[in-house]
CSV table of C-alpha atoms in Angstrom, one decimal:
chain,number,residue,atom,x,y,z
A,12,MET,CA,9.2,31.9,-21.4
A,13,VAL,CA,7.8,28.6,-23.3
A,14,GLN,CA,9.9,26.3,-25.5
A,15,ALA,CA,8.0,24.7,-28.4
A,16,LYS,CA,9.0,21.7,-29.9
A,17,THR,CA,8.5,22.2,-34.0
A,18,TRP,CA,9.1,20.1,-37.1
A,19,VAL,CA,10.6,21.9,-40.0
A,20,LEU,CA,10.9,21.0,-43.5
A,21,LYS,CA,14.7,20.4,-44.2
A,22,GLN,CA,13.9,19.9,-48.1
A,23,HIS,CA,11.0,19.9,-50.6
A,24,PHE,CA,9.9,16.4,-51.2
A,25,GLU,CA,11.1,14.4,-54.1
A,26,GLY,CA,8.6,11.9,-54.7
A,27,PHE,CA,7.3,10.2,-51.6
A,28,PRO,CA,8.2,12.0,-48.3
A,29,LYS,CA,11.1,10.7,-46.2
A,30,HIS,CA,12.1,11.1,-42.6
A,31,THR,CA,15.0,12.9,-43.7
A,32,ASP,CA,13.2,15.4,-45.1
A,33,PHE,CA,12.1,16.7,-41.9
A,34,GLU,CA,13.9,17.9,-38.8
A,35,LEU,CA,12.7,18.5,-34.9
A,36,LYS,CA,13.8,21.7,-33.6
A,37,LEU,CA,13.3,24.0,-30.4
A,38,GLU,CA,12.3,27.5,-30.4
A,39,GLN,CA,11.9,29.6,-27.5
A,40,LEU,CA,8.3,31.7,-27.4
A,41,SER,CA,8.0,35.3,-26.5
A,42,GLU,CA,5.2,36.5,-24.0
A,43,PRO,CA,1.9,36.9,-25.7
A,44,ARG,CA,1.2,40.6,-26.2
A,45,ASP,CA,-1.9,42.5,-26.0
A,46,GLY,CA,-4.3,40.6,-28.1
A,47,GLU,CA,-2.2,37.6,-28.6
A,48,VAL,CA,-2.6,34.0,-26.8
A,49,LEU,CA,-0.4,31.3,-26.2
A,50,LEU,CA,-1.5,27.8,-27.6
A,51,GLU,CA,-0.7,24.3,-26.6
A,52,ALA,CA,-1.4,21.7,-29.0
A,53,VAL,CA,-3.5,19.0,-28.1
A,54,PHE,CA,-4.6,16.9,-31.4
A,55,LEU,CA,-2.6,17.7,-34.6
A,56,SER,CA,-4.0,16.7,-38.2
A,57,VAL,CA,-2.6,14.3,-40.6
A,58,ASP,CA,-4.1,14.6,-44.1
A,59,PRO,CA,-2.9,14.5,-47.7
A,60,TYR,CA,-3.5,18.2,-48.2
A,61,MET,CA,-0.5,18.8,-45.9
A,62,ARG,CA,1.6,19.7,-48.5
A,63,LEU,CA,-0.6,22.8,-48.9
A,64,PHE,CA,-2.7,23.6,-45.6
A,65,LEU,CA,-2.2,22.3,-42.0
A,66,TYR,CA,-4.9,22.3,-39.6
A,67,PHE,CA,-4.5,21.7,-35.8
A,68,GLU,CA,-6.5,21.6,-32.7
A,69,TYR,CA,-5.0,23.9,-29.5
A,70,ARG,CA,-6.0,24.7,-26.5
A,71,VAL,CA,-5.1,28.5,-24.9
A,72,ILE,CA,-3.1,28.1,-21.9
A,73,GLN,CA,-2.5,31.8,-21.5
A,74,SER,CA,-4.4,34.7,-23.1
A,75,ASN,CA,-4.2,38.9,-23.3
A,76,SER,CA,-7.6,38.4,-26.0
A,77,PRO,CA,-11.2,38.7,-24.6
A,78,SER,CA,-12.0,36.6,-27.9
A,79,PHE,CA,-10.1,33.7,-26.7
A,80,PRO,CA,-10.0,33.1,-23.1
A,81,VAL,CA,-8.0,30.4,-21.3
A,82,GLY,CA,-8.9,27.1,-21.5
A,83,CYS,CA,-11.1,27.7,-24.9
A,84,HIS,CA,-10.0,25.2,-27.8
A,85,VAL,CA,-9.2,26.4,-30.9
A,86,VAL,CA,-8.4,25.0,-34.5
A,87,GLY,CA,-5.7,26.8,-36.1
A,88,ARG,CA,-3.3,26.5,-39.5
A,89,CYS,CA,-0.1,26.8,-37.3
A,90,GLY,CA,2.5,24.2,-38.3
A,91,TRP,CA,3.8,21.3,-36.8
A,92,ARG,CA,4.5,22.8,-33.4
A,93,THR,CA,3.6,21.6,-29.6
A,94,HIS,CA,3.3,25.7,-28.7
A,95,THR,CA,2.5,28.7,-30.6
A,96,VAL,CA,2.0,32.4,-29.9
A,97,SER,CA,-1.5,33.9,-32.2
A,98,ASN,CA,-2.8,37.2,-32.9
A,99,GLY,CA,-6.2,35.3,-33.7
A,100,SER,CA,-5.9,35.4,-36.9
A,101,ASP,CA,-5.2,32.3,-37.9
A,102,ILE,CA,-7.4,30.1,-35.5
A,103,THR,CA,-10.9,29.8,-35.4
A,104,LYS,CA,-12.7,29.1,-31.7
A,105,ILE,CA,-14.3,25.3,-31.6
A,106,LEU,CA,-18.4,25.4,-31.2
A,107,ASP,CA,-19.0,27.0,-27.6
A,108,ASP,CA,-21.5,24.3,-26.8
A,109,TRP,CA,-19.5,21.1,-28.2
A,110,PRO,CA,-20.9,18.5,-25.9
A,111,GLN,CA,-18.5,16.7,-23.2
A,112,ASP,CA,-19.2,13.0,-24.7
A,113,VAL,CA,-17.6,14.2,-28.1
A,114,SER,CA,-14.4,14.0,-28.2
A,115,LEU,CA,-12.5,17.1,-29.3
A,116,SER,CA,-10.5,15.4,-31.5
A,117,HIS,CA,-13.6,15.4,-34.3
A,118,ALA,CA,-13.0,18.9,-34.5
A,119,LEU,CA,-10.2,18.0,-36.9
A,120,GLY,CA,-12.4,15.2,-38.5
A,121,ALA,CA,-16.1,14.7,-39.3
A,122,ILE,CA,-16.9,17.7,-37.5
A,123,GLY,CA,-14.6,19.8,-38.7
A,124,MET,CA,-12.7,20.6,-42.1
A,125,PRO,CA,-12.9,17.1,-43.6
A,126,GLY,CA,-16.5,16.7,-42.8
A,127,LEU,CA,-17.5,19.9,-44.2
A,128,THR,CA,-15.7,19.1,-47.4
A,129,ALA,CA,-17.8,15.9,-48.2
A,130,LEU,CA,-21.3,18.1,-47.2
A,131,TYR,CA,-20.2,20.8,-49.3
A,132,GLY,CA,-19.0,18.5,-52.0
A,133,LEU,CA,-22.3,16.8,-52.0
A,134,GLU,CA,-24.5,19.6,-51.5
A,135,GLU,CA,-22.8,22.4,-53.1
A,136,VAL,CA,-21.0,21.0,-55.9
A,137,CYS,CA,-22.7,17.6,-56.9
A,138,ALA,CA,-26.4,19.0,-55.6
A,139,ILE,CA,-27.1,15.1,-54.6
A,140,LYS,CA,-30.7,14.1,-54.5
A,141,SER,CA,-32.3,11.5,-53.1
A,142,GLY,CA,-32.4,8.0,-55.0
A,143,GLU,CA,-29.0,8.8,-57.0
A,144,THR,CA,-26.2,6.9,-57.1
A,145,LEU,CA,-22.7,8.2,-56.0
A,146,LEU,CA,-19.5,6.8,-56.0
A,147,VAL,CA,-16.7,7.5,-53.6
A,148,ASN,CA,-13.3,6.4,-54.1
A,149,ALA,CA,-10.5,6.7,-50.9
A,150,ALA,CA,-14.0,5.9,-49.3
A,151,ALA,CA,-12.2,4.4,-45.8
A,152,GLY,CA,-10.7,7.9,-45.1
A,153,ALA,CA,-11.6,11.1,-43.5
A,154,VAL,CA,-13.3,12.7,-46.3
A,155,GLY,CA,-14.8,9.7,-47.9
A,156,SER,CA,-16.3,7.9,-45.0
A,157,VAL,CA,-18.4,10.8,-44.4
A,158,ALA,CA,-19.5,11.7,-48.1
A,159,GLY,CA,-20.4,8.0,-48.2
A,160,GLN,CA,-22.8,8.6,-44.7
A,161,ILE,CA,-24.3,11.6,-45.6
A,162,ALA,CA,-25.4,10.5,-48.9
A,163,LYS,CA,-27.0,7.7,-47.3
A,164,LEU,CA,-28.7,10.2,-45.0
A,165,LYS,CA,-30.1,11.8,-48.2
A,166,GLY,CA,-31.4,8.4,-49.3
A,167,CYS,CA,-29.2,7.7,-52.0
A,168,LYS,CA,-27.1,4.1,-53.3
A,169,VAL,CA,-23.5,4.5,-52.3
A,170,VAL,CA,-20.7,2.6,-54.0
A,171,GLY,CA,-17.1,2.9,-52.5
A,172,SER,CA,-13.8,2.0,-53.4
A,173,ALA,CA,-10.8,1.5,-50.7
A,174,GLY,CA,-7.3,-0.2,-50.5
A,175,SER,CA,-7.8,-2.9,-48.3
A,176,ASP,CA,-10.4,-5.6,-47.1
A,177,ASP,CA,-10.5,-4.3,-43.3
A,178,LYS,CA,-11.4,-0.9,-45.3
A,179,VAL,CA,-14.1,-2.5,-47.3
A,180,ALA,CA,-15.4,-4.1,-44.3
A,181,TYR,CA,-15.5,-1.0,-42.5
A,182,LEU,CA,-17.5,0.8,-45.4
A,183,LYS,CA,-19.9,-1.8,-45.2
A,184,GLU,CA,-20.5,-1.3,-41.5
A,185,LEU,CA,-21.2,2.0,-42.2
A,186,GLY,CA,-24.0,1.2,-44.8
A,187,PHE,CA,-22.4,1.4,-47.8
A,188,ASP,CA,-24.6,-0.2,-50.4
A,189,GLN,CA,-21.7,-1.8,-52.2
A,190,ALA,CA,-17.8,-1.7,-51.8
A,191,PHE,CA,-14.8,-3.5,-53.1
A,192,ASN,CA,-10.6,-3.3,-52.7
A,193,TYR,CA,-9.7,-1.6,-55.8
A,194,LYS,CA,-6.2,-3.5,-55.4
A,195,THR,CA,-7.7,-7.0,-55.7
A,196,VAL,CA,-10.4,-6.9,-58.1
A,197,PRO,CA,-9.4,-8.2,-61.4
A,198,SER,CA,-11.0,-5.4,-63.4
A,199,LEU,CA,-11.9,-1.8,-62.1
A,200,GLU,CA,-14.3,-1.4,-64.7
A,201,GLU,CA,-15.9,-4.4,-64.1
A,202,ALA,CA,-15.9,-3.9,-60.5
A,203,LEU,CA,-17.7,-0.4,-61.1
A,204,LYS,CA,-20.0,-2.0,-63.6
A,205,ASN,CA,-20.9,-4.6,-61.0
A,206,ALA,CA,-21.7,-2.4,-57.9
A,207,SER,CA,-24.3,0.1,-60.2
A,208,PRO,CA,-25.0,-1.7,-63.8
A,209,GLU,CA,-27.0,2.0,-64.7
A,210,GLY,CA,-24.0,4.2,-63.8
A,211,TYR,CA,-23.3,6.9,-61.2
A,212,ASP,CA,-25.4,10.4,-61.0
A,213,CYS,CA,-22.8,11.7,-58.8
A,214,TYR,CA,-18.8,10.6,-58.1
A,215,PHE,CA,-16.6,12.1,-55.2
A,216,GLU,CA,-13.3,12.1,-56.6
A,217,ASN,CA,-10.3,11.9,-54.0
A,218,VAL,CA,-8.0,9.9,-56.0
A,219,GLY,CA,-7.1,11.1,-59.9
A,220,GLY,CA,-4.9,9.1,-62.2
A,221,PRO,CA,-6.1,5.8,-63.6
A,222,PHE,CA,-8.9,5.4,-61.3
A,223,SER,CA,-10.7,8.5,-62.8
A,224,SER,CA,-10.0,7.7,-66.2
A,225,VAL,CA,-12.0,4.4,-65.8
A,226,ALA,CA,-14.8,5.9,-63.9
A,227,ILE,CA,-15.9,8.8,-65.9
A,228,PRO,CA,-17.2,6.7,-68.6
A,229,GLN,CA,-19.4,5.1,-65.9
A,230,MET,CA,-21.3,8.1,-65.3
A,231,LYS,CA,-24.8,8.6,-66.6
A,232,THR,CA,-25.8,11.5,-69.0
A,233,PHE,CA,-25.7,14.8,-66.9
A,234,GLY,CA,-23.5,13.4,-64.2
A,235,ARG,CA,-22.0,15.5,-61.7
A,236,ILE,CA,-18.3,14.9,-60.3
A,237,ALA,CA,-16.9,16.8,-57.1
A,238,VAL,CA,-13.0,16.8,-57.6
A,239,CYS,CA,-11.7,17.1,-53.8
A,240,GLY,CA,-8.4,15.5,-54.1
A,241,GLY,CA,-6.0,13.4,-56.4
A,242,ILE,CA,-4.1,11.5,-53.6
A,243,SER,CA,-2.5,9.4,-56.8
A,244,LEU,CA,-0.7,12.1,-57.8
A,245,TYR,CA,0.7,13.9,-54.8
A,246,ASN,CA,3.9,12.1,-54.8
A,247,ASP,CA,4.6,12.1,-58.6
A,248,THR,CA,7.9,13.0,-60.0
A,249,THR,CA,6.7,12.9,-63.5
A,250,PRO,CA,3.3,13.8,-64.3
A,251,GLN,CA,0.7,11.5,-65.2
A,252,THR,CA,-0.7,11.7,-68.5
A,253,GLY,CA,-3.9,10.8,-70.0
A,254,PRO,CA,-6.0,9.3,-71.2
A,255,TYR,CA,-8.4,12.2,-71.6
A,256,PRO,CA,-12.0,12.5,-70.5
A,257,HIS,CA,-13.2,15.0,-73.1
A,258,LEU,CA,-15.2,13.2,-75.5
A,259,GLN,CA,-17.2,11.2,-72.3
A,260,MET,CA,-17.9,14.7,-71.1
A,261,ILE,CA,-19.2,16.2,-73.9
A,262,PHE,CA,-21.5,13.4,-75.4
A,263,LYS,CA,-22.9,12.4,-71.3
A,264,GLN,CA,-22.9,16.3,-70.8
A,265,LEU,CA,-20.9,16.0,-67.7
A,266,LYS,CA,-19.9,18.5,-65.0
A,267,MET,CA,-16.8,18.2,-63.2
A,268,GLU,CA,-15.7,20.8,-60.6
A,269,GLY,CA,-13.0,21.3,-58.6
A,270,PHE,CA,-13.6,23.0,-55.1
A,271,LEU,CA,-11.8,23.9,-51.9
A,272,VAL,CA,-13.9,24.0,-48.5
A,273,GLY,CA,-13.5,27.8,-47.8
A,274,ARG,CA,-15.8,28.9,-50.6
A,275,TRP,CA,-18.5,28.3,-48.3
A,276,GLU,CA,-17.1,29.4,-45.1
A,277,HIS,CA,-20.0,31.8,-44.3
A,278,LYS,CA,-22.0,28.4,-43.5
A,279,ASN,CA,-20.0,26.4,-41.6
A,280,ASP,CA,-21.3,27.5,-37.9
A,281,GLU,CA,-24.9,26.2,-39.3
A,282,SER,CA,-22.9,23.0,-41.2
A,283,LEU,CA,-21.0,22.0,-38.2
A,284,LYS,CA,-24.1,22.0,-35.8
A,285,ARG,CA,-25.9,19.5,-38.1
A,286,MET,CA,-22.9,17.3,-38.5
A,287,LEU,CA,-22.9,17.4,-34.7
A,288,THR,CA,-26.1,16.5,-34.2
A,289,TRP,CA,-25.7,13.5,-36.8
A,290,VAL,CA,-23.0,12.5,-34.5
A,291,GLN,CA,-25.1,12.4,-31.5
A,292,GLU,CA,-28.0,10.8,-32.6
A,293,GLY,CA,-25.6,8.0,-34.1
A,294,LYS,CA,-26.5,8.8,-37.7
A,295,LEU,CA,-22.7,9.8,-38.5
A,296,LYS,CA,-19.8,7.5,-37.2
A,297,CYS,CA,-16.3,9.0,-36.7
A,298,LYS,CA,-13.4,6.4,-36.6
A,299,GLU,CA,-10.0,7.5,-35.8
A,300,HIS,CA,-6.4,6.5,-36.7
A,301,VAL,CA,-4.8,7.9,-34.0
A,302,THR,CA,-0.5,8.0,-33.4
A,303,VAL,CA,0.4,9.0,-30.0
A,304,GLY,CA,3.4,11.7,-29.7
A,305,PHE,CA,4.7,14.7,-31.2
A,306,GLU,CA,7.6,13.0,-32.0
A,307,ASN,CA,5.8,10.8,-34.3
A,308,MET,CA,4.3,13.2,-36.7
A,309,PRO,CA,6.6,12.5,-40.0
A,310,ALA,CA,5.5,8.8,-39.5
A,311,ALA,CA,2.1,9.5,-39.2
A,312,PHE,CA,2.2,11.8,-42.2
A,313,MET,CA,3.8,9.0,-44.0
A,314,GLY,CA,1.9,6.3,-43.1
A,315,MET,CA,-1.5,8.1,-43.9
A,316,LEU,CA,0.1,8.7,-47.2
A,317,ARG,CA,0.7,4.8,-47.7
A,318,GLY,CA,-3.1,4.6,-46.7
A,319,GLU,CA,-2.3,2.9,-43.2
A,320,ASN,CA,-5.3,5.1,-41.6
A,321,ILE,CA,-9.1,3.8,-41.5
A,322,GLY,CA,-11.3,7.1,-40.7
A,323,LYS,CA,-9.4,10.5,-39.8
A,324,ALA,CA,-5.9,10.4,-39.0
A,325,ILE,CA,-4.5,12.2,-36.2
A,326,VAL,CA,-1.5,12.7,-33.5
A,327,LYS,CA,-2.3,13.1,-29.8
A,328,VAL,CA,0.2,15.2,-28.4
């Protein structure tokens, strides 16, 4: 029998998460039955949406399933665990032709769910076109940094907002046309106007709250807004209120659509191969913020919520 370490939630978060909200436990796992596999965690993802969904990268170390032979790597939603037994329904095999010179950790980032989120938000929700101007907030994160790079590949002007000077410098390295630190600019409204005086065709929304209230009036007529996240709201104990965007949306005839990446799951194989090709060609850069050690999962999670990471935050087990 294998002993698994697992982090459990002792109590639901009240405001910002605390170390005392988590507890590390040991669990004895039974042998995998017919059709089941035993998985060992390799990399664990750290993302804002962890309040709802959990994605991790595992290696199959024992198998009674022909679909998942020993040694293959999978992505799954199995919780904060070092080992788990799965019947295959909650795991997905990583691309068979994954190149050896590309880290498997990117299956949790640019060549995984965050990258697909960026791609589908731009292509399916915004229907972005060459020559248009895109605004991305939380632009140095796992999704925002990929969204900006894809928009540049499509011939767009890209403006990014981030929360530190180091992150702004990173965005400029990635080729963003304009980038600013929203925490230090005297006026967010003026920063947005200076970055793109003509306004914005598309807005990739990761933050919500006051930023969104300032950004929406900067949209062009018939602008499109892909609502991916609202990290400024996740730790609130009291819901934020207005101002409200209704008049701007009416008179500018804006489209604002929330989305979940699973809507286009049928396109994932083709999309992941496309993004893998971009990475191999050097057109898509993948920066990672790596925390080592399973015992550091809660600290890595809270650090990500504080904005300590540039690029994809992961834990190496």
